[in-house]
Amino acid sequence: MSKVTHFLPWDRPLPAQAAAWLAAGRTGKPLDLSDIWVIVPTRQAGRRLREALARHAHGLGTAALAPRVTLPDGVFETRREANRASPSAVRLNWARTLLAARPADFPDLFPHTPERRTFQWALGLGERLAKLRRDLAEGGLRVGEVAARAGAGFPEGDRWTQLAALESQFLCRLQKAGLADPDEARVSLANEPGPPPSNIKRIVLLGCPDPMSLALTLLEAWSATVEVCVVVQGPADRADAFDAWGRPLAGRWPDAVDEPADFESCVHVCTDPAEQSERIAAWATSYEQPDSMLAVGCADNAVVPFITSALSERGIAHFDPEGRSLARGGIARFVTLLRQFANDASFVTACELARRPEIIDWMSARLGGPFAPSRFLAGLDELEAFNLPTSLDFAIEHSRGFQADFPELAPGLELLAGLADDARRATFPRGFLDLLATVLGTGEADRRKLDEVEALRVTIDEVATAGGRDAVDADEGWELTLASLARSRVFEEKPAGALEIMGWLELLWEDAPHVVVAGLNEGCVPESITSDPFLPGALRKKIGLRSNDDRLARDGYILAAMRAARADGGRVDLLLGRRSDAGDPMNPSRLLLACRDEDLPARVRFLFRETPPSRSTVPWARAWTLAIPKPRSFETIRVTAFRDYLACPFRFLLKHGLKMSAVDPEKRELDARDFGTLVHQVLERLGNDDAWRDCTDGAELARSFSAELDRISTDRFGKSLSLPLVVQIESARQRLQHAAHLQAAARAEGWRIEEVEWPFPEGAVVFDGLAVRGKIDRIERHEATGVVRVLDYKTSDKPVSPAEAHRKKLSRGEALRHEFAGCEVAGAPGQWIDLQLPLYRLAAARFGGEVVCGYFNLPKAVTETAIATWDELDEPTQAAAMECARGVAAGVRAGNFWPPNEDARDDEFTRLFHEGVAASIDVGSRPEGGAR
């Protein structure tokens, strides 16, 4: 037999030509190609070939018996050992080898080893060593042969000698486990080949510009007994640009003669991945049936999510032949969290688990009908915000305090604690599978979830046998499962009419008249391999492995073939980004710089020119407007809500009418309100404890405050505090120390506390039928003068002036937000922004005598701790404040919560209105008044 090379014209797409060439000379019906073995570069190429053969047979009015179609590594399946180690077995045994190895025996390999050599560390390093052996095996090499192949004077000789010794330990471990090394099996088969399958009469290497060298070694041996054909898509007059196996030769590709005359019209320099995806989506929408006219390729995996998102937004069905990675899938994250939970049942992990749909379904099934997921999650938010738990046990203990409002909270958390125990005790694989079945077997399952669960089951089955004769323990099973899931993909069925998003190597097999390729950036095309820590480019070339120069030639040929196939009536558009999604600069592929010397300056100017901001990041489009429910009638209003209405009536409605508030799931420390509450709780004790209230010894009072702070913080947050909490509690302690001395001095001056946290009596303050609710922090009376002093504690970072907190001057050109809020500030026009102290003054009038109001400031700079009274709050000012309060009450009672204050920024509602409130609200639901 022999090995022959055939050239197929490259002026038209490959699939139809390949089908016709394979069928040539076959006259029987059906078309019988079953004695042919066809080797193609990718799975997608195999699918395209089968489709083309089916169309060709249909055109002949018959059916076809398909040939055997595999990837290049499929040639090694002719001799498959029953005990061949799976990928999980390779990972496990490399990890065990590394953990058992003595670093002192490998000084050049492990110059620095971590203090704790964990299984995770061993898995990561083992994966790199396994990849190294795969790369070498593809070239027919073993680790121990590298130094000799590299030649005399090789500086890394000692390192590779130690690598070979470590490889020997790995192979011995595999052998003892009763497992066969897959890389060694391939090399042995190539060196000692058996015959090809007896039913195969011809082997065809079809459209493979970069097959692995080891497969070619085996094909070379088989060519002695069976016909081996190398089929190349390319011009026969350039046969000298390919080697005997159809691989493009370095130095011959890319070639300037393949450059299109209209380069600048078919190469598109984009700002970022978003702009590339928008251009692709625009092309797709221009075709009535895009799947038959347009082919989309992507050389940069980071751009693929942007393309799928842009196509989805336009309702264009799409499909990724490479499948969906489980690394970003729900099941991988779920198993990762479960593993973390088994190791450390922290409250943070419990919260993340509790918010997953799998856990909510499981809880609903376990706790029965009364369990309301929304109430459980709301209770979890409240518990997290108030107690800031660090442990699940602490959270469970304090969850009972929320029983009245959130009855599901305590049983839900107890159920999670039981899950942590079950995960901790789970044996591998049986207990692990039972645990997953218990949790994942509840709730409705869509196709996506079923596919992921099946992939998980297959992964666990593989991991369970990874030890061969040796058992896999639970810790190894968890980590191996996670490592395998991170590399697993789920392959789904292609929807009818879907536009496929293909990788670079698959584009040679594309037959659409219009091809668009994104991600034509250096490092993606050609893919760089110079960063390999064991096999840099220079060493690869020296030992005979495929190098960067070979990849450049391969990719230059693929680009030229794509263009040549569409030179007459077709089109190829290439897109590249100047920046990644993270904003990092990116360079054009060197393929785009392959041109005549005289054209290079203009080419460089074109490819490296400045690009305008991406259209996708400038005009933001709103998907929908918010419909606001009809405002309820207000019967009461809190004192603090007056400030909210004056600032923005619409935000007042969201906060006080619709009870909207932001939830911070990442909250790990006290916010300003929590910090103030903590200080308030200590000072509340001051007014209720006679000994404290009458104490004039600042040092003694400071010690009492400190002890009370410790008691309150321990009761609320437990004894195990996070670092941010420790810092905040110490800040509160310092402020209270200075407050104690200030309080002792005030008591010595004759001020005696009469009330703390004093609530407004019913009917004390009413405007237009709207009752005002409030609670005054502190009311005290001077024993000599009888003056009543109303104080509000302020724990803001800087001291607060009562006058400045309630009124502000209008800047030039600034209009009043409310006509009733106008006032005079230091002889200039101003407006009311808060009414707290005037309303306190009105409510406290029942105490009799003169009433003064102010703030007890406890700022960050503790030396500025002081009582600041509002001496200018006289009767005219009080009357003006009450007139403003009546205006607010009238607006609230009338349901007038419009227009919004578009200048309000940096509050909890800002992120809801990216381009303004008015533009975000449905016109028909705007709360513009009239409700009573």
Short mmCIF file of C-alpha atoms in Angstrom, two decimals, residues 268-447:
data_model
loop_
_atom_site.label_atom_id
_atom_site.label_comp_id
_atom_site.label_asym_id
_atom_site.label_seq_id
_atom_site.Cartn_x
_atom_site.Cartn_y
_atom_site.Cartn_z
CA HIS A 268 -12.92 45.91 11.83
CA VAL A 269 -11.06 47.42 14.77
CA CYS A 270 -13.45 47.48 17.74
CA THR A 271 -13.10 48.95 21.17
CA ASP A 272 -14.01 45.91 23.24
CA PRO A 273 -15.89 42.56 23.20
CA ALA A 274 -19.25 44.33 23.49
CA GLU A 275 -18.72 46.23 20.26
CA GLN A 276 -17.59 43.09 18.45
CA SER A 277 -20.75 41.27 19.56
CA GLU A 278 -22.99 44.18 18.54
CA ARG A 279 -21.54 44.14 15.01
CA ILE A 280 -22.06 40.39 14.72
CA ALA A 281 -25.66 40.70 15.94
CA ALA A 282 -26.29 43.46 13.41
CA TRP A 283 -25.04 41.25 10.57
CA ALA A 284 -27.18 38.36 11.80
CA THR A 285 -30.35 40.46 11.87
CA SER A 286 -29.70 41.57 8.29
CA TYR A 287 -30.35 38.03 7.03
CA GLU A 288 -33.78 36.46 6.88
CA GLN A 289 -32.25 33.04 7.61
CA PRO A 290 -28.88 33.81 9.23
CA ASP A 291 -27.97 30.15 9.84
CA SER A 292 -27.81 29.45 6.10
CA MET A 293 -26.02 32.66 5.11
CA LEU A 294 -23.77 33.57 8.02
CA ALA A 295 -21.08 31.69 9.93
CA VAL A 296 -19.81 33.11 13.22
CA GLY A 297 -16.40 32.16 14.53
CA CYS A 298 -14.66 33.32 17.68
CA ALA A 299 -10.96 32.95 18.35
CA ASP A 300 -11.18 34.45 21.85
CA ASN A 301 -13.33 32.51 24.32
CA ALA A 302 -13.79 35.65 26.43
CA VAL A 303 -15.86 37.19 23.63
CA VAL A 304 -18.29 34.27 23.27
CA PRO A 305 -20.61 35.28 26.18
CA PHE A 306 -20.97 38.75 24.67
CA ILE A 307 -21.90 37.28 21.30
CA THR A 308 -24.52 34.93 22.78
CA SER A 309 -25.97 37.77 24.83
CA ALA A 310 -26.23 40.11 21.85
CA LEU A 311 -27.88 37.41 19.73
CA SER A 312 -30.32 36.53 22.53
CA GLU A 313 -31.36 40.16 22.91
CA ARG A 314 -32.39 40.14 19.25
CA GLY A 315 -34.19 36.82 19.46
CA ILE A 316 -31.67 34.99 17.24
CA ALA A 317 -31.27 31.31 18.11
CA HIS A 318 -27.64 30.33 18.59
CA PHE A 319 -25.63 27.23 19.42
CA ASP A 320 -22.11 26.54 20.67
CA PRO A 321 -20.84 23.20 19.29
CA GLU A 322 -18.19 23.13 22.02
CA GLY A 323 -20.90 22.73 24.63
CA ARG A 324 -21.48 24.53 27.88
CA SER A 325 -18.75 24.56 30.50
CA LEU A 326 -19.80 23.30 33.91
CA ALA A 327 -17.13 25.49 35.48
CA ARG A 328 -19.61 28.36 35.28
CA GLY A 329 -22.69 26.18 35.64
CA GLY A 330 -24.99 26.06 38.62
CA ILE A 331 -24.12 22.49 39.57
CA ALA A 332 -20.39 23.18 39.90
CA ARG A 333 -20.99 26.18 42.15
CA PHE A 334 -23.49 24.21 44.21
CA VAL A 335 -21.06 21.33 44.83
CA THR A 336 -18.28 23.82 45.63
CA LEU A 337 -20.46 25.50 48.25
CA LEU A 338 -21.49 22.16 49.69
CA ARG A 339 -17.81 21.23 50.01
CA GLN A 340 -17.04 24.53 51.76
CA PHE A 341 -20.02 23.97 54.04
CA ALA A 342 -18.80 20.50 54.96
CA ASN A 343 -15.36 21.88 55.87
CA ASP A 344 -16.57 24.98 57.69
CA ALA A 345 -20.25 25.59 58.35
CA SER A 346 -19.83 29.36 58.43
CA PHE A 347 -22.81 31.65 58.30
CA VAL A 348 -21.50 33.28 55.11
CA THR A 349 -21.50 29.97 53.25
CA ALA A 350 -24.86 29.05 54.79
CA CYS A 351 -26.37 32.27 53.41
CA GLU A 352 -25.01 31.67 49.92
CA LEU A 353 -26.32 28.11 49.97
CA ALA A 354 -29.68 29.20 51.36
CA ARG A 355 -30.21 31.57 48.45
CA ARG A 356 -29.72 28.85 45.85
CA PRO A 357 -32.88 27.43 44.22
CA GLU A 358 -31.77 23.83 44.91
CA ILE A 359 -31.70 24.50 48.66
CA ILE A 360 -34.96 26.45 48.65
CA ASP A 361 -36.70 23.54 46.88
CA TRP A 362 -35.15 21.08 49.35
CA MET A 363 -36.24 23.16 52.35
CA SER A 364 -39.76 23.51 51.00
CA ALA A 365 -40.01 19.74 50.58
CA ARG A 366 -38.59 19.03 54.05
CA LEU A 367 -40.49 21.66 56.03
CA GLY A 368 -43.80 21.26 54.26
CA GLY A 369 -46.60 23.60 53.28
CA PRO A 370 -46.26 26.37 55.90
CA PHE A 371 -42.70 27.09 54.77
CA ALA A 372 -42.66 30.38 52.84
CA PRO A 373 -39.32 30.82 51.02
CA SER A 374 -39.74 34.58 50.68
CA ARG A 375 -40.30 34.98 54.41
CA PHE A 376 -37.35 32.73 55.22
CA LEU A 377 -35.04 34.76 52.98
CA ALA A 378 -36.37 38.05 54.38
CA GLY A 379 -35.69 36.77 57.89
CA LEU A 380 -32.21 35.72 56.84
CA ASP A 381 -31.57 39.26 55.59
CA GLU A 382 -32.80 40.73 58.88
CA LEU A 383 -30.69 38.37 60.96
CA GLU A 384 -27.63 38.98 58.83
CA ALA A 385 -28.03 42.76 58.96
CA PHE A 386 -28.70 42.97 62.70
CA ASN A 387 -26.51 40.29 64.28
CA LEU A 388 -23.75 39.96 61.65
CA PRO A 389 -23.25 36.29 62.62
CA THR A 390 -19.93 34.62 61.92
CA SER A 391 -21.05 31.08 62.76
CA LEU A 392 -24.15 29.10 61.93
CA ASP A 393 -24.61 28.06 65.56
CA PHE A 394 -24.72 31.70 66.65
CA ALA A 395 -27.22 32.47 63.87
CA ILE A 396 -29.49 29.63 64.97
CA GLU A 397 -29.36 30.79 68.58
CA HIS A 398 -30.38 34.33 67.68
CA SER A 399 -32.87 33.39 64.96
CA ARG A 400 -35.45 32.62 67.65
CA GLY A 401 -35.65 36.31 68.37
CA PHE A 402 -37.16 36.74 64.92
CA GLN A 403 -39.74 33.99 65.40
CA ALA A 404 -42.77 36.27 65.47
CA ASP A 405 -42.13 37.86 62.07
CA PHE A 406 -40.18 35.04 60.43
CA PRO A 407 -41.27 31.65 61.81
CA GLU A 408 -39.41 29.80 59.03
CA LEU A 409 -36.01 31.24 59.94
CA ALA A 410 -35.03 29.02 62.86
CA PRO A 411 -36.18 25.68 61.37
CA GLY A 412 -34.60 26.58 58.03
CA LEU A 413 -31.23 27.32 59.63
CA GLU A 414 -31.44 24.14 61.74
CA LEU A 415 -32.07 22.20 58.55
CA LEU A 416 -28.94 23.76 57.04
CA ALA A 417 -26.92 22.78 60.10
CA GLY A 418 -28.09 19.20 59.61
CA LEU A 419 -27.05 19.38 55.98
CA ALA A 420 -23.55 20.47 57.06
CA ASP A 421 -23.34 17.46 59.39
CA ASP A 422 -24.53 15.11 56.64
CA ALA A 423 -22.00 16.56 54.18
CA ARG A 424 -19.23 16.19 56.76
CA ARG A 425 -20.07 12.54 57.42
CA ALA A 426 -20.76 11.56 53.80
CA THR A 427 -18.61 8.69 52.57
CA PHE A 428 -17.47 8.61 48.98
CA PRO A 429 -19.10 7.80 46.67
CA ARG A 430 -22.23 6.24 48.16
CA GLY A 431 -22.87 8.77 50.91
CA PHE A 432 -21.96 11.62 48.60
CA LEU A 433 -24.41 10.44 45.94
CA ASP A 434 -27.16 9.92 48.52
CA LEU A 435 -26.63 13.43 49.86
CA LEU A 436 -26.80 14.99 46.40
CA ALA A 437 -29.85 12.90 45.50
CA THR A 438 -31.60 14.10 48.66
CA VAL A 439 -31.02 17.75 47.87
CA LEU A 440 -31.16 17.79 44.08
CA GLY A 441 -34.06 15.37 43.85
CA THR A 442 -36.56 18.03 44.93
CA GLY A 443 -38.18 20.77 42.89
CA GLU A 444 -38.94 20.93 39.21
CA ALA A 445 -36.10 20.00 36.87
CA ASP A 446 -35.68 21.58 33.45
CA ARG A 447 -33.54 20.13 30.70
#
